[in-house]
JSON list of C-alpha atoms in Angstrom, two decimals:
[
{"chain": "B", "resi": 10, "resn": "MET", "atom": "CA", "xyz": [8.38, 31.99, -13.99]},
{"chain": "B", "resi": 11, "resn": "ASN", "atom": "CA", "xyz": [5.74, 29.40, -14.88]},
{"chain": "B", "resi": 12, "resn": "VAL", "atom": "CA", "xyz": [4.24, 30.21, -18.29]},
{"chain": "B", "resi": 13, "resn": "HIS", "atom": "CA", "xyz": [0.69, 29.91, -16.94]},
{"chain": "B", "resi": 14, "resn": "VAL", "atom": "CA", "xyz": [1.44, 32.43, -14.19]},
{"chain": "B", "resi": 15, "resn": "ALA", "atom": "CA", "xyz": [2.91, 34.85, -16.74]},
{"chain": "B", "resi": 16, "resn": "GLU", "atom": "CA", "xyz": [-0.25, 34.55, -18.84]},
{"chain": "B", "resi": 17, "resn": "LEU", "atom": "CA", "xyz": [-2.48, 35.02, -15.81]},
{"chain": "B", "resi": 18, "resn": "GLU", "atom": "CA", "xyz": [-0.73, 38.28, -14.92]},
{"chain": "B", "resi": 19, "resn": "LYS", "atom": "CA", "xyz": [-1.95, 39.74, -18.23]},
{"chain": "B", "resi": 20, "resn": "ASP", "atom": "CA", "xyz": [-5.53, 38.50, -17.85]},
{"chain": "B", "resi": 21, "resn": "PRO", "atom": "CA", "xyz": [-8.12, 41.34, -17.43]},
{"chain": "B", "resi": 22, "resn": "GLN", "atom": "CA", "xyz": [-9.95, 39.13, -14.90]},
{"chain": "B", "resi": 23, "resn": "LEU", "atom": "CA", "xyz": [-6.92, 38.88, -12.61]},
{"chain": "B", "resi": 24, "resn": "PRO", "atom": "CA", "xyz": [-8.50, 40.93, -9.75]},
{"chain": "B", "resi": 25, "resn": "ARG", "atom": "CA", "xyz": [-11.50, 38.57, -9.67]},
{"chain": "B", "resi": 26, "resn": "TYR", "atom": "CA", "xyz": [-9.21, 35.54, -9.57]},
{"chain": "B", "resi": 27, "resn": "VAL", "atom": "CA", "xyz": [-7.22, 37.09, -6.73]},
{"chain": "B", "resi": 28, "resn": "GLU", "atom": "CA", "xyz": [-10.39, 37.75, -4.72]},
{"chain": "B", "resi": 29, "resn": "HIS", "atom": "CA", "xyz": [-11.55, 34.19, -5.29]},
{"chain": "B", "resi": 30, "resn": "PHE", "atom": "CA", "xyz": [-8.27, 32.68, -4.09]},
{"chain": "B", "resi": 31, "resn": "GLN", "atom": "CA", "xyz": [-8.06, 35.06, -1.12]},
{"chain": "B", "resi": 32, "resn": "ARG", "atom": "CA", "xyz": [-11.47, 33.85, 0.06]},
{"chain": "B", "resi": 33, "resn": "LEU", "atom": "CA", "xyz": [-10.45, 30.24, -0.57]},
{"chain": "B", "resi": 34, "resn": "LEU", "atom": "CA", "xyz": [-7.23, 30.59, 1.42]},
{"chain": "B", "resi": 35, "resn": "GLU", "atom": "CA", "xyz": [-9.01, 32.35, 4.27]},
{"chain": "B", "resi": 36, "resn": "ARG", "atom": "CA", "xyz": [-11.50, 29.48, 4.56]},
{"chain": "B", "resi": 37, "resn": "GLU", "atom": "CA", "xyz": [-8.59, 27.05, 4.53]},
{"chain": "B", "resi": 38, "resn": "ARG", "atom": "CA", "xyz": [-6.77, 29.04, 7.21]},
{"chain": "B", "resi": 39, "resn": "VAL", "atom": "CA", "xyz": [-9.76, 28.82, 9.55]},
{"chain": "B", "resi": 40, "resn": "LYS", "atom": "CA", "xyz": [-10.20, 25.08, 8.94]},
{"chain": "B", "resi": 41, "resn": "ARG", "atom": "CA", "xyz": [-6.48, 24.48, 9.39]},
{"chain": "B", "resi": 42, "resn": "GLU", "atom": "CA", "xyz": [-6.44, 26.26, 12.75]},
{"chain": "B", "resi": 43, "resn": "GLU", "atom": "CA", "xyz": [-9.38, 24.11, 13.83]},
{"chain": "B", "resi": 44, "resn": "PHE", "atom": "CA", "xyz": [-7.46, 21.03, 12.65]},
{"chain": "B", "resi": 45, "resn": "TYR", "atom": "CA", "xyz": [-4.52, 21.99, 14.85]},
{"chain": "B", "resi": 46, "resn": "ARG", "atom": "CA", "xyz": [-6.79, 22.54, 17.87]},
{"chain": "B", "resi": 47, "resn": "TRP", "atom": "CA", "xyz": [-8.35, 19.07, 17.87]},
{"chain": "B", "resi": 48, "resn": "LEU", "atom": "CA", "xyz": [-5.27, 17.20, 16.67]},
{"chain": "B", "resi": 49, "resn": "THR", "atom": "CA", "xyz": [-3.65, 15.02, 19.34]},
{"chain": "B", "resi": 50, "resn": "PRO", "atom": "CA", "xyz": [-0.56, 12.78, 19.36]},
{"chain": "B", "resi": 51, "resn": "SER", "atom": "CA", "xyz": [-2.85, 9.73, 19.08]},
{"chain": "B", "resi": 52, "resn": "THR", "atom": "CA", "xyz": [-4.66, 11.03, 15.98]},
{"chain": "B", "resi": 53, "resn": "LYS", "atom": "CA", "xyz": [-3.34, 10.05, 12.55]},
{"chain": "B", "resi": 54, "resn": "ALA", "atom": "CA", "xyz": [-4.62, 12.67, 10.13]},
{"chain": "B", "resi": 55, "resn": "GLU", "atom": "CA", "xyz": [-3.43, 15.05, 7.43]},
{"chain": "B", "resi": 56, "resn": "PHE", "atom": "CA", "xyz": [-4.67, 18.41, 6.17]},
{"chain": "B", "resi": 57, "resn": "ILE", "atom": "CA", "xyz": [-4.62, 18.51, 2.36]},
{"chain": "B", "resi": 58, "resn": "ASN", "atom": "CA", "xyz": [-6.01, 21.32, 0.19]},
{"chain": "B", "resi": 59, "resn": "GLY", "atom": "CA", "xyz": [-8.46, 22.43, 2.86]},
{"chain": "B", "resi": 60, "resn": "GLU", "atom": "CA", "xyz": [-9.68, 18.96, 3.82]},
{"chain": "B", "resi": 61, "resn": "VAL", "atom": "CA", "xyz": [-8.90, 16.70, 6.76]},
{"chain": "B", "resi": 62, "resn": "VAL", "atom": "CA", "xyz": [-7.80, 13.24, 5.63]},
{"chain": "B", "resi": 63, "resn": "MET", "atom": "CA", "xyz": [-8.12, 10.56, 8.32]},
{"chain": "B", "resi": 64, "resn": "HIS", "atom": "CA", "xyz": [-6.01, 7.41, 8.07]},
{"chain": "B", "resi": 65, "resn": "SER", "atom": "CA", "xyz": [-7.33, 3.89, 8.37]},
{"chain": "B", "resi": 66, "resn": "PRO", "atom": "CA", "xyz": [-5.29, 1.01, 9.86]},
{"chain": "B", "resi": 67, "resn": "SER", "atom": "CA", "xyz": [-2.42, -0.25, 7.70]},
{"chain": "B", "resi": 68, "resn": "ARG", "atom": "CA", "xyz": [-2.13, -3.68, 6.12]},
{"chain": "B", "resi": 69, "resn": "ARG", "atom": "CA", "xyz": [0.37, -6.00, 7.76]},
{"chain": "B", "resi": 70, "resn": "MET", "atom": "CA", "xyz": [2.66, -5.93, 4.71]},
{"chain": "B", "resi": 71, "resn": "HIS", "atom": "CA", "xyz": [2.77, -2.12, 4.89]},
{"chain": "B", "resi": 72, "resn": "ILE", "atom": "CA", "xyz": [3.81, -2.24, 8.56]},
{"chain": "B", "resi": 73, "resn": "VAL", "atom": "CA", "xyz": [6.49, -4.89, 7.99]},
{"chain": "B", "resi": 74, "resn": "VAL", "atom": "CA", "xyz": [8.03, -3.17, 4.96]},
{"chain": "B", "resi": 75, "resn": "LEU", "atom": "CA", "xyz": [8.13, 0.18, 6.72]},
{"chain": "B", "resi": 76, "resn": "LYS", "atom": "CA", "xyz": [9.66, -1.35, 9.84]},
{"chain": "B", "resi": 77, "resn": "GLN", "atom": "CA", "xyz": [12.40, -3.05, 7.81]},
{"chain": "B", "resi": 78, "resn": "ILE", "atom": "CA", "xyz": [13.34, 0.16, 5.99]},
{"chain": "B", "resi": 79, "resn": "PHE", "atom": "CA", "xyz": [13.32, 2.09, 9.26]},
{"chain": "B", "resi": 80, "resn": "ARG", "atom": "CA", "xyz": [15.67, -0.41, 10.94]},
{"chain": "B", "resi": 81, "resn": "ILE", "atom": "CA", "xyz": [18.36, 0.12, 8.34]},
{"chain": "B", "resi": 82, "resn": "PHE", "atom": "CA", "xyz": [17.92, 3.88, 8.02]},
{"chain": "B", "resi": 83, "resn": "ASP", "atom": "CA", "xyz": [17.89, 4.38, 11.79]},
{"chain": "B", "resi": 84, "resn": "ALA", "atom": "CA", "xyz": [20.95, 2.21, 12.36]},
{"chain": "B", "resi": 85, "resn": "TYR", "atom": "CA", "xyz": [22.90, 3.96, 9.60]},
{"chain": "B", "resi": 86, "resn": "VAL", "atom": "CA", "xyz": [21.96, 7.43, 10.80]},
{"chain": "B", "resi": 87, "resn": "GLU", "atom": "CA", "xyz": [22.84, 6.56, 14.40]},
{"chain": "B", "resi": 88, "resn": "CYS", "atom": "CA", "xyz": [26.17, 4.96, 13.48]},
{"chain": "B", "resi": 89, "resn": "HIS", "atom": "CA", "xyz": [27.25, 8.02, 11.49]},
{"chain": "B", "resi": 90, "resn": "GLY", "atom": "CA", "xyz": [25.62, 10.72, 13.64]},
{"chain": "B", "resi": 91, "resn": "LEU", "atom": "CA", "xyz": [23.72, 12.13, 10.67]},
{"chain": "B", "resi": 92, "resn": "GLY", "atom": "CA", "xyz": [20.52, 13.33, 12.33]},
{"chain": "B", "resi": 93, "resn": "THR", "atom": "CA", "xyz": [17.10, 11.88, 13.16]},
{"chain": "B", "resi": 94, "resn": "VAL", "atom": "CA", "xyz": [14.79, 9.31, 11.54]},
{"chain": "B", "resi": 95, "resn": "ASP", "atom": "CA", "xyz": [11.11, 9.31, 12.51]},
{"chain": "B", "resi": 96, "resn": "VAL", "atom": "CA", "xyz": [8.44, 6.88, 11.46]},
{"chain": "B", "resi": 97, "resn": "GLU", "atom": "CA", "xyz": [4.73, 7.58, 10.73]},
{"chain": "B", "resi": 98, "resn": "LYS", "atom": "CA", "xyz": [3.67, 10.09, 13.38]},
{"chain": "B", "resi": 99, "resn": "SER", "atom": "CA", "xyz": [5.64, 13.27, 12.54]},
{"chain": "B", "resi": 100, "resn": "LEU", "atom": "CA", "xyz": [3.36, 16.00, 11.18]},
{"chain": "B", "resi": 101, "resn": "ILE", "atom": "CA", "xyz": [5.13, 17.90, 8.40]},
{"chain": "B", "resi": 102, "resn": "SER", "atom": "CA", "xyz": [3.71, 21.41, 8.04]},
{"chain": "B", "resi": 103, "resn": "LEU", "atom": "CA", "xyz": [4.22, 22.91, 4.58]},
{"chain": "B", "resi": 104, "resn": "THR", "atom": "CA", "xyz": [2.90, 26.15, 3.09]},
{"chain": "B", "resi": 105, "resn": "ARG", "atom": "CA", "xyz": [-0.64, 24.92, 2.52]},
{"chain": "B", "resi": 106, "resn": "ASN", "atom": "CA", "xyz": [-0.76, 21.31, 3.69]},
{"chain": "B", "resi": 107, "resn": "ASP", "atom": "CA", "xyz": [0.15, 19.09, 6.63]},
{"chain": "B", "resi": 108, "resn": "TYR", "atom": "CA", "xyz": [1.30, 15.51, 6.04]},
{"chain": "B", "resi": 109, "resn": "GLU", "atom": "CA", "xyz": [2.33, 12.50, 8.11]},
{"chain": "B", "resi": 110, "resn": "PRO", "atom": "CA", "xyz": [4.84, 10.68, 5.88]},
{"chain": "B", "resi": 111, "resn": "ASP", "atom": "CA", "xyz": [5.67, 7.07, 6.63]},
{"chain": "B", "resi": 112, "resn": "LEU", "atom": "CA", "xyz": [9.35, 7.85, 7.26]},
{"chain": "B", "resi": 113, "resn": "CYS", "atom": "CA", "xyz": [11.29, 11.12, 7.53]},
{"chain": "B", "resi": 114, "resn": "PHE", "atom": "CA", "xyz": [14.94, 12.01, 7.96]},
{"chain": "B", "resi": 115, "resn": "TRP", "atom": "CA", "xyz": [16.27, 15.39, 9.11]},
{"chain": "B", "resi": 116, "resn": "ARG", "atom": "CA", "xyz": [19.97, 16.24, 9.14]},
{"chain": "B", "resi": 117, "resn": "ALA", "atom": "CA", "xyz": [21.54, 16.81, 12.55]},
{"chain": "B", "resi": 118, "resn": "GLU", "atom": "CA", "xyz": [21.64, 20.61, 12.47]},
{"chain": "B", "resi": 119, "resn": "VAL", "atom": "CA", "xyz": [17.88, 20.76, 11.87]},
{"chain": "B", "resi": 120, "resn": "ALA", "atom": "CA", "xyz": [16.92, 17.99, 14.30]},
{"chain": "B", "resi": 121, "resn": "ALA", "atom": "CA", "xyz": [18.96, 19.63, 17.04]},
{"chain": "B", "resi": 122, "resn": "GLY", "atom": "CA", "xyz": [16.33, 22.38, 17.22]},
{"chain": "B", "resi": 123, "resn": "PHE", "atom": "CA", "xyz": [13.40, 20.03, 17.87]},
{"chain": "B", "resi": 124, "resn": "ALA", "atom": "CA", "xyz": [11.65, 20.36, 21.26]},
{"chain": "B", "resi": 125, "resn": "PRO", "atom": "CA", "xyz": [10.22, 17.45, 23.31]},
{"chain": "B", "resi": 126, "resn": "GLU", "atom": "CA", "xyz": [6.65, 18.78, 23.09]},
{"chain": "B", "resi": 127, "resn": "GLN", "atom": "CA", "xyz": [6.83, 19.72, 19.40]},
{"chain": "B", "resi": 128, "resn": "LEU", "atom": "CA", "xyz": [3.93, 18.50, 17.22]},
{"chain": "B", "resi": 129, "resn": "GLN", "atom": "CA", "xyz": [4.70, 20.16, 13.87]},
{"chain": "B", "resi": 130, "resn": "PHE", "atom": "CA", "xyz": [7.92, 19.83, 11.91]},
{"chain": "B", "resi": 131, "resn": "PRO", "atom": "CA", "xyz": [9.66, 21.45, 8.93]},
{"chain": "B", "resi": 132, "resn": "PRO", "atom": "CA", "xyz": [10.23, 19.69, 5.59]},
{"chain": "B", "resi": 133, "resn": "PRO", "atom": "CA", "xyz": [12.59, 16.71, 6.03]},
{"chain": "B", "resi": 134, "resn": "ASP", "atom": "CA", "xyz": [15.64, 16.07, 3.89]},
{"chain": "B", "resi": 135, "resn": "LEU", "atom": "CA", "xyz": [14.37, 12.63, 2.87]},
{"chain": "B", "resi": 136, "resn": "ILE", "atom": "CA", "xyz": [10.89, 11.07, 2.85]},
{"chain": "B", "resi": 137, "resn": "VAL", "atom": "CA", "xyz": [9.78, 7.48, 2.30]},
{"chain": "B", "resi": 138, "resn": "GLU", "atom": "CA", "xyz": [6.14, 6.66, 1.52]},
{"chain": "B", "resi": 139, "resn": "VAL", "atom": "CA", "xyz": [4.96, 3.04, 1.45]},
{"chain": "B", "resi": 140, "resn": "LEU", "atom": "CA", "xyz": [2.02, 2.76, -0.94]},
{"chain": "B", "resi": 141, "resn": "SER", "atom": "CA", "xyz": [-1.37, 1.53, 0.22]},
{"chain": "B", "resi": 142, "resn": "PRO", "atom": "CA", "xyz": [-4.65, 1.37, -1.72]},
{"chain": "B", "resi": 143, "resn": "SER", "atom": "CA", "xyz": [-5.94, 4.49, 0.04]},
{"chain": "B", "resi": 144, "resn": "SER", "atom": "CA", "xyz": [-2.76, 6.56, -0.31]},
{"chain": "B", "resi": 145, "resn": "VAL", "atom": "CA", "xyz": [-1.32, 5.73, -3.72]},
{"chain": "B", "resi": 146, "resn": "GLU", "atom": "CA", "xyz": [-2.95, 8.65, -5.53]},
{"chain": "B", "resi": 147, "resn": "ARG", "atom": "CA", "xyz": [-1.82, 11.21, -2.93]},
{"chain": "B", "resi": 148, "resn": "ASP", "atom": "CA", "xyz": [1.69, 9.75, -2.70]},
{"chain": "B", "resi": 149, "resn": "ARG", "atom": "CA", "xyz": [2.16, 9.98, -6.47]},
{"chain": "B", "resi": 150, "resn": "ALA", "atom": "CA", "xyz": [0.42, 13.32, -7.04]},
{"chain": "B", "resi": 151, "resn": "ILE", "atom": "CA", "xyz": [-0.11, 16.07, -4.45]},
{"chain": "B", "resi": 152, "resn": "LYS", "atom": "CA", "xyz": [2.61, 14.82, -2.10]},
{"chain": "B", "resi": 153, "resn": "PHE", "atom": "CA", "xyz": [5.02, 14.18, -4.96]},
{"chain": "B", "resi": 154, "resn": "ASP", "atom": "CA", "xyz": [4.72, 17.82, -6.11]},
{"chain": "B", "resi": 155, "resn": "ASP", "atom": "CA", "xyz": [4.47, 19.38, -2.66]},
{"chain": "B", "resi": 156, "resn": "TYR", "atom": "CA", "xyz": [7.53, 17.61, -1.25]},
{"chain": "B", "resi": 157, "resn": "ALA", "atom": "CA", "xyz": [9.57, 18.71, -4.26]},
{"chain": "B", "resi": 158, "resn": "ARG", "atom": "CA", "xyz": [8.44, 22.34, -4.07]},
{"chain": "B", "resi": 159, "resn": "HIS", "atom": "CA", "xyz": [9.42, 22.46, -0.40]},
{"chain": "B", "resi": 160, "resn": "GLY", "atom": "CA", "xyz": [12.94, 21.21, -0.97]},
{"chain": "B", "resi": 161, "resn": "VAL", "atom": "CA", "xyz": [12.75, 17.58, 0.17]},
{"chain": "B", "resi": 162, "resn": "SER", "atom": "CA", "xyz": [15.94, 16.40, -1.49]},
{"chain": "B", "resi": 163, "resn": "GLU", "atom": "CA", "xyz": [15.14, 12.72, -1.79]},
{"chain": "B", "resi": 164, "resn": "TYR", "atom": "CA", "xyz": [11.83, 10.84, -2.05]},
{"chain": "B", "resi": 165, "resn": "TRP", "atom": "CA", "xyz": [11.35, 7.09, -2.04]},
{"chain": "B", "resi": 166, "resn": "ILE", "atom": "CA", "xyz": [8.07, 5.47, -3.10]},
{"chain": "B", "resi": 167, "resn": "VAL", "atom": "CA", "xyz": [7.85, 1.86, -1.97]},
{"chain": "B", "resi": 168, "resn": "ASP", "atom": "CA", "xyz": [5.35, -0.54, -3.54]},
{"chain": "B", "resi": 169, "resn": "PRO", "atom": "CA", "xyz": [4.88, -3.53, -1.19]},
{"chain": "B", "resi": 170, "resn": "ASP", "atom": "CA", "xyz": [2.68, -5.40, -3.68]},
{"chain": "B", "resi": 171, "resn": "ALA", "atom": "CA", "xyz": [5.13, -5.17, -6.59]},
{"chain": "B", "resi": 172, "resn": "GLN", "atom": "CA", "xyz": [8.06, -5.30, -4.13]},
{"chain": "B", "resi": 173, "resn": "GLU", "atom": "CA", "xyz": [9.78, -2.38, -5.83]},
{"chain": "B", "resi": 174, "resn": "ILE", "atom": "CA", "xyz": [11.30, 0.90, -4.67]},
{"chain": "B", "resi": 175, "resn": "GLU", "atom": "CA", "xyz": [11.41, 4.11, -6.70]},
{"chain": "B", "resi": 176, "resn": "GLN", "atom": "CA", "xyz": [14.06, 6.64, -5.70]},
{"chain": "B", "resi": 177, "resn": "TYR", "atom": "CA", "xyz": [13.58, 10.26, -6.77]},
{"chain": "B", "resi": 178, "resn": "LEU", "atom": "CA", "xyz": [16.15, 13.05, -6.39]},
{"chain": "B", "resi": 179, "resn": "LEU", "atom": "CA", "xyz": [15.33, 16.74, -6.42]},
{"chain": "B", "resi": 180, "resn": "GLN", "atom": "CA", "xyz": [16.50, 18.72, -9.42]},
{"chain": "B", "resi": 181, "resn": "ASP", "atom": "CA", "xyz": [15.32, 22.29, -10.11]},
{"chain": "B", "resi": 182, "resn": "GLU", "atom": "CA", "xyz": [12.29, 21.96, -7.80]},
{"chain": "B", "resi": 183, "resn": "ALA", "atom": "CA", "xyz": [11.13, 18.74, -9.48]},
{"chain": "B", "resi": 184, "resn": "TYR", "atom": "CA", "xyz": [11.85, 15.07, -8.89]},
{"chain": "B", "resi": 185, "resn": "VAL", "atom": "CA", "xyz": [13.87, 13.00, -11.32]},
{"chain": "B", "resi": 186, "resn": "LEU", "atom": "CA", "xyz": [13.72, 9.21, -11.13]},
{"chain": "B", "resi": 187, "resn": "GLN", "atom": "CA", "xyz": [17.14, 7.97, -10.03]},
{"chain": "B", "resi": 188, "resn": "ALA", "atom": "CA", "xyz": [16.36, 4.28, -9.65]},
{"chain": "B", "resi": 189, "resn": "LYS", "atom": "CA", "xyz": [13.50, 1.79, -9.73]},
{"chain": "B", "resi": 190, "resn": "THR", "atom": "CA", "xyz": [14.34, -1.68, -8.52]},
{"chain": "B", "resi": 191, "resn": "GLY", "atom": "CA", "xyz": [13.15, -4.68, -6.61]},
{"chain": "B", "resi": 192, "resn": "ASP", "atom": "CA", "xyz": [16.40, -6.63, -6.47]},
{"chain": "B", "resi": 193, "resn": "GLY", "atom": "CA", "xyz": [19.16, -4.06, -7.02]},
{"chain": "B", "resi": 194, "resn": "THR", "atom": "CA", "xyz": [20.64, -1.40, -4.73]},
{"chain": "B", "resi": 195, "resn": "LEU", "atom": "CA", "xyz": [19.81, 2.24, -4.13]},
{"chain": "B", "resi": 196, "resn": "LYS", "atom": "CA", "xyz": [22.51, 4.77, -3.27]},
{"chain": "B", "resi": 197, "resn": "SER", "atom": "CA", "xyz": [21.12, 7.56, -1.14]},
{"chain": "B", "resi": 198, "resn": "ARG", "atom": "CA", "xyz": [22.24, 11.11, -1.87]},
{"chain": "B", "resi": 199, "resn": "VAL", "atom": "CA", "xyz": [21.01, 12.47, 1.44]},
{"chain": "B", "resi": 200, "resn": "LEU", "atom": "CA", "xyz": [22.31, 9.62, 3.60]},
{"chain": "B", "resi": 201, "resn": "ALA", "atom": "CA", "xyz": [25.75, 9.77, 2.04]},
{"chain": "B", "resi": 202, "resn": "GLY", "atom": "CA", "xyz": [27.40, 6.38, 1.75]},
{"chain": "B", "resi": 203, "resn": "LEU", "atom": "CA", "xyz": [24.26, 4.32, 2.34]},
{"chain": "B", "resi": 204, "resn": "VAL", "atom": "CA", "xyz": [23.85, 1.55, -0.22]},
{"chain": "B", "resi": 205, "resn": "PHE", "atom": "CA", "xyz": [20.42, 0.06, 0.37]},
{"chain": "B", "resi": 206, "resn": "PRO", "atom": "CA", "xyz": [19.61, -3.39, -1.07]},
{"chain": "B", "resi": 207, "resn": "ALA", "atom": "CA", "xyz": [15.98, -3.22, -2.20]},
{"chain": "B", "resi": 208, "resn": "ARG", "atom": "CA", "xyz": [15.29, -6.79, -1.08]},
{"chain": "B", "resi": 209, "resn": "ALA", "atom": "CA", "xyz": [16.03, -5.71, 2.49]},
{"chain": "B", "resi": 210, "resn": "ALA", "atom": "CA", "xyz": [12.69, -3.91, 2.51]},
{"chain": "B", "resi": 211, "resn": "PHE", "atom": "CA", "xyz": [10.75, -7.05, 1.62]},
{"chain": "B", "resi": 212, "resn": "ASP", "atom": "CA", "xyz": [12.69, -10.04, 2.94]},
{"chain": "B", "resi": 213, "resn": "ALA", "atom": "CA", "xyz": [13.52, -10.62, 6.62]},
{"chain": "B", "resi": 214, "resn": "GLU", "atom": "CA", "xyz": [16.80, -12.48, 5.99]},
{"chain": "B", "resi": 215, "resn": "GLU", "atom": "CA", "xyz": [18.00, -9.82, 3.53]},
{"chain": "B", "resi": 216, "resn": "ASN", "atom": "CA", "xyz": [17.05, -7.19, 6.07]},
{"chain": "B", "resi": 217, "resn": "ALA", "atom": "CA", "xyz": [19.03, -8.86, 8.83]},
{"chain": "B", "resi": 218, "resn": "ALA", "atom": "CA", "xyz": [22.08, -9.14, 6.57]},
{"chain": "B", "resi": 219, "resn": "ALA", "atom": "CA", "xyz": [21.86, -5.49, 5.55]},
{"chain": "B", "resi": 220, "resn": "LEU", "atom": "CA", "xyz": [21.48, -4.45, 9.17]},
{"chain": "B", "resi": 221, "resn": "ARG", "atom": "CA", "xyz": [24.60, -6.41, 10.16]},
{"chain": "B", "resi": 222, "resn": "SER", "atom": "CA", "xyz": [26.49, -4.71, 7.33]},
{"chain": "B", "resi": 223, "resn": "VAL", "atom": "CA", "xyz": [25.40, -1.25, 8.46]},
{"chain": "B", "resi": 224, "resn": "ARG", "atom": "CA", "xyz": [26.45, -2.00, 12.04]},
{"chain": "B", "resi": 225, "resn": "GLY", "atom": "CA", "xyz": [29.74, -3.48, 10.91]},
{"chain": "B", "resi": 226, "resn": "GLY", "atom": "CA", "xyz": [28.85, -6.94, 12.19]}
]
C-alpha cells in the first residue's frame, strides 16, 4: 500500500476528506455523463480530471510522424494476425479519465469483442503519443501515470522536434525506460518480434525500407 494512503487512514480528519472526495467525484460523474452525451465521432476531445480538453489541429510534422509509425505497426500486426491498431480517434475510457491517444494497439482476443458502433474502448496493450506543444505536459504526466496504472504494457513517447522515441515498459504498475533513441532500433515487447528502426518514424525513405522489411519485400 502507498505510504501516503497508510498515513491518511490514521488521520482523524479522514471522514472529512472522504466527504470532500465523494462530492468531487459526484460532480465529475455528472460532467462526464454530459461529455458522453454531446461527444460525436467528429469531435476530438478528452475528459481529464473533471475537465473537457478540446484538441486543436496538429502540425504537419506531427501528422507525418504518426502516419509513418502507423504504417509499420499496422502492416506488422496484419501480417502476424496480432490484433488491431487504431490511430487518433479511439476514446479510451479509464477509471476517471477518457483519452484519445495518437495510436493504440489491442491484442486480437480483446479487439474481437469490439462492435461497429462502439465509441468507448478499454485500455490498449500499447500506446504511442506524438508530442505537440499543447500535449507534452499531459503526455509526460497524467497520461504517463494513468496508462501505467491501467495496465498499458508498453508506452512510446515520440518527439518529432528532437526526432527521438522513448520506449517505456510496464513494471510493477510503473513505467521503466527501456530505450531512448533517434537512430537506433526499438524492440517491442507487446508486438513480439517487431524491431522498429527509429529513423523510420522521421524519414520517408527509412520508412519505406522498414515497411518492405515488415512485408517481406
